[in-house]
Tab-separated table of C-alpha atoms in Angstrom:
chain	number	residue	atom	x	y	z
A	30	MET	CA	15.283	29.044	-27.028
A	31	ILE	CA	12.816	28.173	-29.788
A	32	LEU	CA	10.229	25.671	-28.521
A	33	LYS	CA	8.053	25.753	-31.631
A	34	THR	CA	8.657	27.060	-35.133
A	35	LYS	CA	6.093	28.668	-37.394
A	36	SER	CA	3.670	26.066	-38.767
A	37	ARG	CA	3.330	26.107	-42.538
A	38	GLN	CA	-0.252	26.267	-43.775
A	39	THR	CA	-1.520	25.488	-47.271
A	40	THR	CA	-2.869	28.815	-48.521
A	41	SER	CA	-3.753	30.241	-51.910
A	42	SER	CA	-5.166	33.737	-51.373
A	43	PRO	CA	-2.727	36.668	-51.632
A	44	GLN	CA	-3.819	37.958	-48.210
A	45	ALA	CA	-3.115	34.624	-46.499
A	46	ILE	CA	0.244	34.289	-48.236
A	47	ALA	CA	1.213	37.799	-47.127
A	48	GLY	CA	0.111	37.024	-43.571
A	49	GLN	CA	2.269	33.897	-43.473
A	50	LYS	CA	5.231	35.849	-44.828
A	51	GLN	CA	4.874	38.436	-42.052
A	52	GLU	CA	4.723	35.763	-39.345
A	53	GLN	CA	7.781	34.047	-40.817
A	54	ASP	CA	9.669	37.357	-40.813
A	55	VAL	CA	8.886	37.912	-37.128
A	56	ALA	CA	9.834	34.304	-36.309
A	57	PHE	CA	13.164	34.854	-38.092
A	58	PHE	CA	14.068	37.881	-35.935
A	59	LEU	CA	13.002	36.059	-32.764
A	60	ARG	CA	15.125	33.057	-33.687
A	61	ARG	CA	18.184	35.195	-34.394
A	62	ALA	CA	17.817	36.983	-31.060
A	63	PHE	CA	16.824	34.231	-28.622
A	64	LYS	CA	17.613	30.774	-30.024
A	65	ASP	CA	20.577	30.316	-27.643
A	66	ASN	CA	18.990	31.930	-24.568
A	67	PRO	CA	17.491	29.352	-22.142
A	68	GLU	CA	15.792	32.164	-20.172
A	69	VAL	CA	13.679	33.201	-23.169
A	70	LEU	CA	11.294	30.595	-24.619
A	71	VAL	CA	9.713	31.314	-28.015
A	72	ILE	CA	6.575	29.556	-29.220
A	73	ASN	CA	5.449	30.504	-32.730
A	74	ASP	CA	1.925	29.905	-33.999
A	75	PHE	CA	0.488	28.631	-30.710
A	76	LYS	CA	-3.124	27.438	-30.851
A	77	PHE	CA	-4.924	26.218	-27.743
A	78	SER	CA	-8.386	25.701	-26.287
A	79	PHE	CA	-9.671	26.310	-22.795
A	80	ASN	CA	-13.134	26.535	-21.287
A	81	ASP	CA	-14.792	25.975	-24.688
A	82	GLU	CA	-12.824	28.887	-26.223
A	83	THR	CA	-9.995	28.697	-28.765
A	84	ALA	CA	-7.208	31.200	-29.377
A	85	GLN	CA	-4.244	31.366	-31.715
A	86	ILE	CA	-1.214	33.419	-30.678
A	87	ASP	CA	1.155	34.312	-33.506
A	88	HIS	CA	4.199	34.493	-31.227
A	89	LEU	CA	4.435	33.838	-27.486
A	90	ILE	CA	7.470	34.751	-25.396
A	91	VAL	CA	7.919	33.163	-21.962
A	92	TYR	CA	10.825	34.634	-20.015
A	93	THR	CA	12.197	34.864	-16.488
A	94	TYR	CA	9.676	37.467	-15.319
A	95	GLY	CA	6.585	36.721	-17.374
A	96	PHE	CA	5.014	36.674	-20.814
A	97	VAL	CA	4.878	38.716	-24.015
A	98	LEU	CA	2.286	38.032	-26.726
A	99	ILE	CA	2.935	39.274	-30.271
A	100	GLU	CA	0.312	39.692	-32.974
A	101	SER	CA	1.697	39.830	-36.533
A	102	LYS	CA	-0.096	41.882	-39.191
A	103	SER	CA	0.754	42.140	-42.859
A	104	ILE	CA	-0.048	45.723	-43.815
A	105	LYS	CA	0.982	47.270	-47.118
A	106	GLY	CA	0.274	50.970	-47.360
A	107	HIS	CA	-0.793	53.361	-44.612
A	108	VAL	CA	-2.304	52.458	-41.262
A	109	LYS	CA	-4.180	54.849	-38.974
A	110	VAL	CA	-5.866	54.538	-35.581
A	111	ASN	CA	-8.308	57.155	-34.289
A	112	ASN	CA	-8.941	58.218	-30.697
A	113	GLN	CA	-11.575	55.492	-30.286
A	114	GLY	CA	-8.989	52.821	-31.133
A	115	GLU	CA	-10.538	52.073	-34.539
A	116	TRP	CA	-8.085	50.923	-37.216
A	117	THR	CA	-8.073	51.807	-40.928
A	118	ARG	CA	-5.581	51.004	-43.647
A	119	SER	CA	-5.097	51.887	-47.283
A	120	TYR	CA	-4.841	49.319	-50.062
A	121	ASN	CA	-4.565	50.282	-53.723
A	122	SER	CA	-5.241	53.909	-52.710
A	123	GLN	CA	-8.522	52.964	-51.022
A	124	TRP	CA	-9.141	53.187	-47.268
A	125	ALA	CA	-10.999	50.479	-45.361
A	126	GLY	CA	-11.554	49.554	-41.747
A	127	MET	CA	-9.834	46.557	-40.171
A	128	PRO	CA	-10.184	44.653	-36.884
A	129	SER	CA	-7.982	45.934	-34.088
A	130	PRO	CA	-5.022	43.550	-33.590
A	131	ILE	CA	-4.560	45.104	-30.140
A	132	LYS	CA	-8.033	44.009	-29.042
A	133	GLN	CA	-7.412	40.609	-30.600
A	134	VAL	CA	-4.218	39.976	-28.641
A	135	GLU	CA	-5.868	41.265	-25.452
A	136	LEU	CA	-8.470	38.502	-25.716
A	137	GLN	CA	-5.759	35.919	-26.396
A	138	GLN	CA	-3.857	37.038	-23.315
A	139	ALA	CA	-6.953	36.828	-21.113
A	140	LEU	CA	-7.638	33.213	-22.177
A	141	LEU	CA	-3.974	32.240	-21.739
A	142	LYS	CA	-3.972	33.701	-18.211
A	143	GLU	CA	-7.136	31.799	-17.369
A	144	MET	CA	-5.688	28.502	-18.581
A	145	LEU	CA	-2.373	28.919	-16.756
A	146	LYS	CA	-4.097	29.909	-13.511
A	147	HIS	CA	-6.332	26.838	-13.713
A	148	HIS	CA	-3.319	24.522	-14.118
A	149	LYS	CA	-0.898	26.348	-11.805
A	150	SER	CA	-0.634	23.434	-9.359
A	151	GLU	CA	0.485	21.178	-12.207
A	152	ILE	CA	3.033	23.673	-13.570
A	153	LEU	CA	4.552	25.577	-10.639
A	154	SER	CA	5.937	24.374	-7.336
A	155	LYS	CA	4.983	25.640	-3.886
A	156	PHE	CA	7.020	28.428	-2.296
A	157	LEU	CA	8.972	26.884	0.597
A	158	GLY	CA	6.796	23.818	0.051
A	159	ILE	CA	3.784	25.628	1.544
A	160	LYS	CA	2.240	28.331	-0.643
A	161	GLN	CA	1.248	27.534	-4.212
A	162	GLN	CA	2.831	29.912	-6.709
A	163	GLY	CA	0.724	31.460	-9.459
A	164	PHE	CA	0.751	33.760	-12.476
A	165	ASN	CA	-1.042	36.915	-11.311
A	166	GLY	CA	2.061	38.760	-10.092
A	167	ARG	CA	4.056	38.097	-13.259
A	168	CYS	CA	4.766	40.615	-16.010
A	169	TRP	CA	2.270	40.497	-18.876
A	170	HIS	CA	2.799	42.456	-22.108
A	171	TYR	CA	1.513	42.318	-25.666
A	172	LEU	CA	2.714	43.939	-28.894
A	173	CYS	CA	1.714	44.182	-32.540
A	174	ALA	CA	4.327	43.722	-35.275
A	175	VAL	CA	3.460	45.113	-38.726
A	176	SER	CA	5.179	44.780	-42.071
A	177	SER	CA	8.378	46.749	-42.544
A	178	ASN	CA	6.973	48.493	-45.635
A	179	ALA	CA	3.887	49.807	-43.809
A	180	VAL	CA	3.517	53.553	-43.284
A	181	ILE	CA	2.365	54.239	-39.714
A	182	ASP	CA	0.639	57.542	-38.994
A	183	ARG	CA	1.617	58.082	-35.353
A	184	LYS	CA	0.566	61.755	-35.192
A	185	THR	CA	-3.127	60.977	-34.752
A	186	MET	CA	-2.634	57.596	-33.092
A	187	PRO	CA	-3.372	57.232	-29.339
A	188	LYS	CA	-0.103	56.890	-27.425
A	189	GLU	CA	-1.121	53.668	-25.673
A	190	ILE	CA	-1.555	52.027	-29.095
A	191	SER	CA	1.521	53.619	-30.675
A	192	ASP	CA	3.637	52.271	-27.800
A	193	LYS	CA	2.561	48.711	-28.684
A	194	LEU	CA	2.924	48.968	-32.464
A	195	PHE	CA	6.297	48.171	-34.066
A	196	LYS	CA	7.721	47.363	-37.443
A	197	THR	CA	9.231	43.899	-37.620
A	198	GLU	CA	12.896	44.932	-37.586
A	199	PHE	CA	12.458	46.989	-34.378
A	200	LEU	CA	10.515	44.329	-32.460
A	201	VAL	CA	13.480	42.593	-30.795
A	202	ASP	CA	14.812	45.895	-29.423
A	203	GLU	CA	11.474	46.525	-27.724
A	204	LEU	CA	11.328	42.978	-26.388
A	205	LYS	CA	14.760	43.312	-24.797
A	206	SER	CA	13.685	46.595	-23.215
A	207	ILE	CA	10.505	45.015	-21.808
A	208	MET	CA	12.211	41.887	-20.467
A	209	ASN	CA	15.172	43.823	-19.027
A	210	LEU	CA	17.127	40.645	-18.382
A	211	LYS	CA	20.339	40.942	-16.402
A	212	HIS	CA	22.985	38.526	-15.208
A	213	LYS	CA	21.855	36.452	-12.225
A	214	ILE	CA	24.476	38.005	-9.946
A	215	ILE	CA	23.368	41.522	-10.882
A	216	ARG	CA	19.762	40.535	-10.205
A	217	LEU	CA	20.628	39.478	-6.659
A	218	MET	CA	22.372	42.776	-6.039
A	219	ASN	CA	19.654	44.933	-7.602
A	220	VAL	CA	17.150	45.314	-4.753
A	221	ALA	CA	15.158	47.868	-6.754
A	222	ASP	CA	13.964	45.168	-9.166
A	223	THR	CA	11.102	43.541	-7.255
A	224	ARG	CA	9.703	41.468	-10.116
A	225	PRO	CA	9.025	37.848	-9.057
A	226	ASP	CA	10.937	35.505	-11.321
A	227	PHE	CA	10.689	31.945	-12.594
A	228	ASN	CA	13.700	29.712	-12.055
A	229	GLN	CA	14.931	27.589	-14.945
A	230	GLN	CA	13.022	24.515	-13.810
A	231	GLU	CA	9.782	26.489	-13.656
A	232	LEU	CA	10.441	28.011	-17.087
A	233	ASP	CA	10.975	24.555	-18.540
A	234	SER	CA	7.787	23.309	-16.855
A	235	ILE	CA	5.756	26.199	-18.329
A	236	GLY	CA	7.210	25.555	-21.769
A	237	GLN	CA	6.446	21.832	-21.628
A	238	PHE	CA	2.891	22.488	-20.480
A	239	LEU	CA	2.198	25.014	-23.244
A	240	ILE	CA	3.597	22.744	-25.951
A	241	SER	CA	1.400	19.919	-24.625
A	242	GLN	CA	-1.660	22.160	-25.084
A	243	HIS	CA	-0.899	23.133	-28.685
A	244	ILE	CA	-3.459	22.127	-31.310
A	245	ASP	CA	-1.927	21.284	-34.688
A	246	SER	CA	-4.297	22.717	-37.292
A	247	ASN	CA	-2.932	20.504	-40.071
A	248	ILE	CA	-3.613	17.310	-38.095
A	249	GLN	CA	-6.965	18.671	-36.956
A	250	GLN	CA	-8.017	19.304	-40.569
A	251	ALA	CA	-6.869	15.833	-41.573
A	252	ASN	CA	-8.878	14.233	-38.759
A	253	HIS	CA	-12.017	16.099	-39.876
A	254	ALA	CA	-11.585	15.266	-43.572
A	255	PRO	CA	-14.458	13.115	-44.935
A	256	VAL	CA	-13.495	9.428	-45.081
A	257	GLU	CA	-15.350	6.282	-46.057
A	258	ARG	CA	-16.569	4.592	-42.883
A	259	LYS	CA	-16.767	0.823	-42.484
A	260	GLN	CA	-18.829	-0.931	-39.842
A	261	ILE	CA	-16.401	-2.881	-37.664
A	262	GLN	CA	-16.482	-4.166	-34.123
A	263	PRO	CA	-15.036	-1.910	-31.395
A	264	ILE	CA	-11.478	-2.858	-30.482
A	265	ALA	CA	-10.249	-3.347	-26.952
A	266	ASN	CA	-7.739	-0.929	-25.427
A	267	THR	CA	-4.594	-2.734	-26.546
A	268	PRO	CA	-1.189	-1.077	-26.011
A	269	GLU	CA	-1.003	-0.456	-29.770
A	270	LEU	CA	-4.311	1.408	-29.702
A	271	GLU	CA	-3.260	3.471	-26.682
A	272	LEU	CA	-0.092	4.537	-28.506
A	273	ALA	CA	-2.107	5.575	-31.564
A	274	LEU	CA	-4.462	7.638	-29.417
A	275	GLU	CA	-1.618	9.325	-27.534
A	276	THR	CA	0.008	10.503	-30.779
A	277	ALA	CA	-3.210	11.956	-32.217
A	278	SER	CA	-3.654	15.697	-31.682
A	279	ALA	CA	-7.471	15.655	-31.590
A	280	PRO	CA	-8.305	13.459	-28.579
A	281	THR	CA	-11.410	11.509	-29.551
A	282	TYR	CA	-12.088	7.822	-29.141
A	283	GLN	CA	-13.965	7.812	-32.421
A	284	LEU	CA	-10.541	7.106	-33.933
A	285	ALA	CA	-10.949	3.551	-32.667
A	286	GLN	CA	-13.393	2.916	-35.508
A	287	SER	CA	-11.343	4.409	-38.341
A	288	ASN	CA	-9.896	2.447	-41.260
A	289	THR	CA	-6.487	2.193	-39.559
A	290	ALA	CA	-5.234	-1.388	-39.501
A	291	MET	CA	-5.428	-2.854	-36.004
A	292	PRO	CA	-4.348	-6.166	-34.506
A	293	GLN	CA	-6.945	-8.912	-34.979
A	294	ALA	CA	-6.304	-10.649	-31.667
A	295	VAL	CA	-8.210	-9.273	-28.684
A	296	ALA	CA	-6.489	-9.856	-25.366
A	297	THR	CA	-8.290	-10.380	-22.062
A	298	LEU	CA	-8.082	-7.177	-20.048
A	299	THR	CA	-7.052	-6.992	-16.422
A	300	PRO	CA	-9.320	-4.965	-14.078
A	301	GLU	CA	-6.867	-2.055	-14.259
A	302	GLN	CA	-7.147	-2.010	-18.071
A	303	HIS	CA	-10.928	-1.925	-18.256
A	304	PRO	CA	-12.284	1.546	-19.085
A	305	ILE	CA	-13.665	3.272	-15.996
A	306	LEU	CA	-15.307	6.053	-17.979
A	307	SER	CA	-18.523	5.767	-19.963
A	308	CYS	CA	-21.495	7.923	-20.894
A	309	LYS	CA	-23.946	7.954	-17.986
A	310	HIS	CA	-26.859	8.378	-20.412
A	311	CYS	CA	-26.316	5.616	-23.008
A	312	GLY	CA	-23.358	3.650	-21.619
A	313	GLU	CA	-21.030	4.346	-24.578
A	314	SER	CA	-17.406	3.748	-23.475
A	315	THR	CA	-15.359	4.218	-26.673
A	316	GLN	CA	-16.845	6.982	-28.827
A	317	TYR	CA	-16.569	10.298	-26.994
A	318	THR	CA	-14.577	13.522	-26.973
A	319	PRO	CA	-12.800	14.892	-23.867
A	320	MET	CA	-13.693	18.517	-23.142
A	321	TYR	CA	-13.421	21.187	-20.444
A	322	GLY	CA	-16.226	23.369	-19.120
A	323	LYS	CA	-17.464	25.432	-16.206
A	324	PHE	CA	-17.550	22.430	-13.856
A	325	GLY	CA	-14.274	20.822	-14.939
A	326	TYR	CA	-13.322	18.024	-17.319
A	327	TYR	CA	-16.053	15.979	-18.982
A	328	ILE	CA	-16.722	13.853	-22.059
A	329	ASN	CA	-19.190	14.591	-24.841
A	330	CYS	CA	-20.705	11.367	-26.137
A	331	ASN	CA	-20.503	10.965	-29.924
A	332	ARG	CA	-23.537	8.647	-29.844
A	333	CYS	CA	-26.126	10.572	-27.806
A	334	SER	CA	-24.373	14.003	-27.717
A	335	LYS	CA	-24.795	14.259	-23.934
A	336	ASN	CA	-22.132	15.107	-21.345
A	337	THR	CA	-20.658	13.069	-18.497
A	338	ALA	CA	-18.233	14.345	-15.866
A	339	MET	CA	-14.821	12.667	-15.715
A	340	LYS	CA	-14.713	13.135	-11.938
A	341	GLN	CA	-16.116	10.041	-10.247
A	342	ALA	CA	-15.608	7.804	-7.231
A	343	CYS	CA	-12.258	6.092	-6.785
A	344	PRO	CA	-12.498	2.577	-8.313
A	345	HIS	CA	-10.358	1.170	-5.463
A	346	CYS	CA	-11.666	2.717	-2.227
A	347	MET	CA	-14.910	4.229	-3.659
A	348	SER	CA	-14.107	7.622	-2.112
A	349	LYS	CA	-15.694	10.609	-3.868
A	350	ASN	CA	-12.789	12.846	-2.832
A	351	THR	CA	-11.127	12.678	-6.246
A	352	LYS	CA	-9.622	15.086	-8.754
A	353	VAL	CA	-9.021	14.866	-12.512
A	354	THR	CA	-5.731	16.196	-13.911
A	355	LYS	CA	-4.568	16.512	-17.525
A	356	ARG	CA	-1.062	16.083	-18.915
A	357	LYS	CA	-0.824	16.347	-22.703
A	358	GLU	CA	-3.647	14.075	-23.932
A	359	THR	CA	-3.762	11.924	-20.792
A	360	TYR	CA	-6.479	12.429	-18.171
A	361	THR	CA	-5.878	10.904	-14.746
A	362	LEU	CA	-8.252	10.349	-11.810
A	363	ASN	CA	-6.442	11.067	-8.527
A	364	CYS	CA	-7.903	9.868	-5.225
A	365	GLN	CA	-7.186	12.213	-2.329
A	366	GLU	CA	-7.940	9.475	0.224
A	367	CYS	CA	-6.006	6.361	-0.813
A	368	GLY	CA	-3.574	8.060	-3.197
A	369	CYS	CA	-4.620	5.899	-6.126
A	370	GLU	CA	-3.954	7.302	-9.608
A	371	GLN	CA	-5.774	5.751	-12.554
A	372	ARG	CA	-5.753	6.841	-16.146
A	373	VAL	CA	-9.229	7.833	-17.316
A	374	ILE	CA	-8.368	8.623	-20.947
């Protein structure tokens, strides 16, 4: 099942155009192989941030037993890898070094693992309603797909790298071998296969969570494009404003002072509608950016550039036993004492 197609980027350089073509070719083969399989979720061009780090995965496969990350590389000519794992390729009869796509996808996998483990209680259910399931025991693989017209010198290439390097047209065969999916009845009878599996509900939950974390580069570039600013009064959190903020991919309350037309009437807010989050240094309650760091979720104030934790006392019972959770672009303060849930952002 295809959860996300390849995003089209506006590019002009020959290298960028060739890179897009290679990613589109891989996405085509993945679509042909898995578009009707609910046990295999395909996310193309997945960009996410976690713990102040950002990664972009060309192709991510989520399946019954785990995850496969695929790095696409457009390589015309020869490609070699020495015993130290250093990559070189030829272009116009000249050899030059290149970054290792294997090392690149390793870093992407590490950050993805970290993010999923942090949010496991939001994504996965508890086993028998007692023990929280996680992602450590799942199958994790990564591959590199290169252009079909590349010439791969496997004689001098380390085996551990050669085993992860495939031309585009052979990629699906390797994926099927890695996933080793069988009919559900055969799985129950095959006691030798001890891999822990996700059920369909858990697969769907993982897919929904990952899609909610995706950062659209096109929207992000548009939001950072220079625009003419006008000095206007801050607008209250009307339902129309909340809808506009929820549909924006870059979650920042600075959007409240853009040139977008807003309703002129300002309604009186109920206590539940008043913002409960503001900068503890300057008191700013509209212009800030939600972020995640070592100590959890916080906001970075656009006025004074200082940070304030989202975690605070419950506004109803004043208990400090609270927890902040994130779903898509919504941050919620959950009180562990009175059970109150209140939207923070």
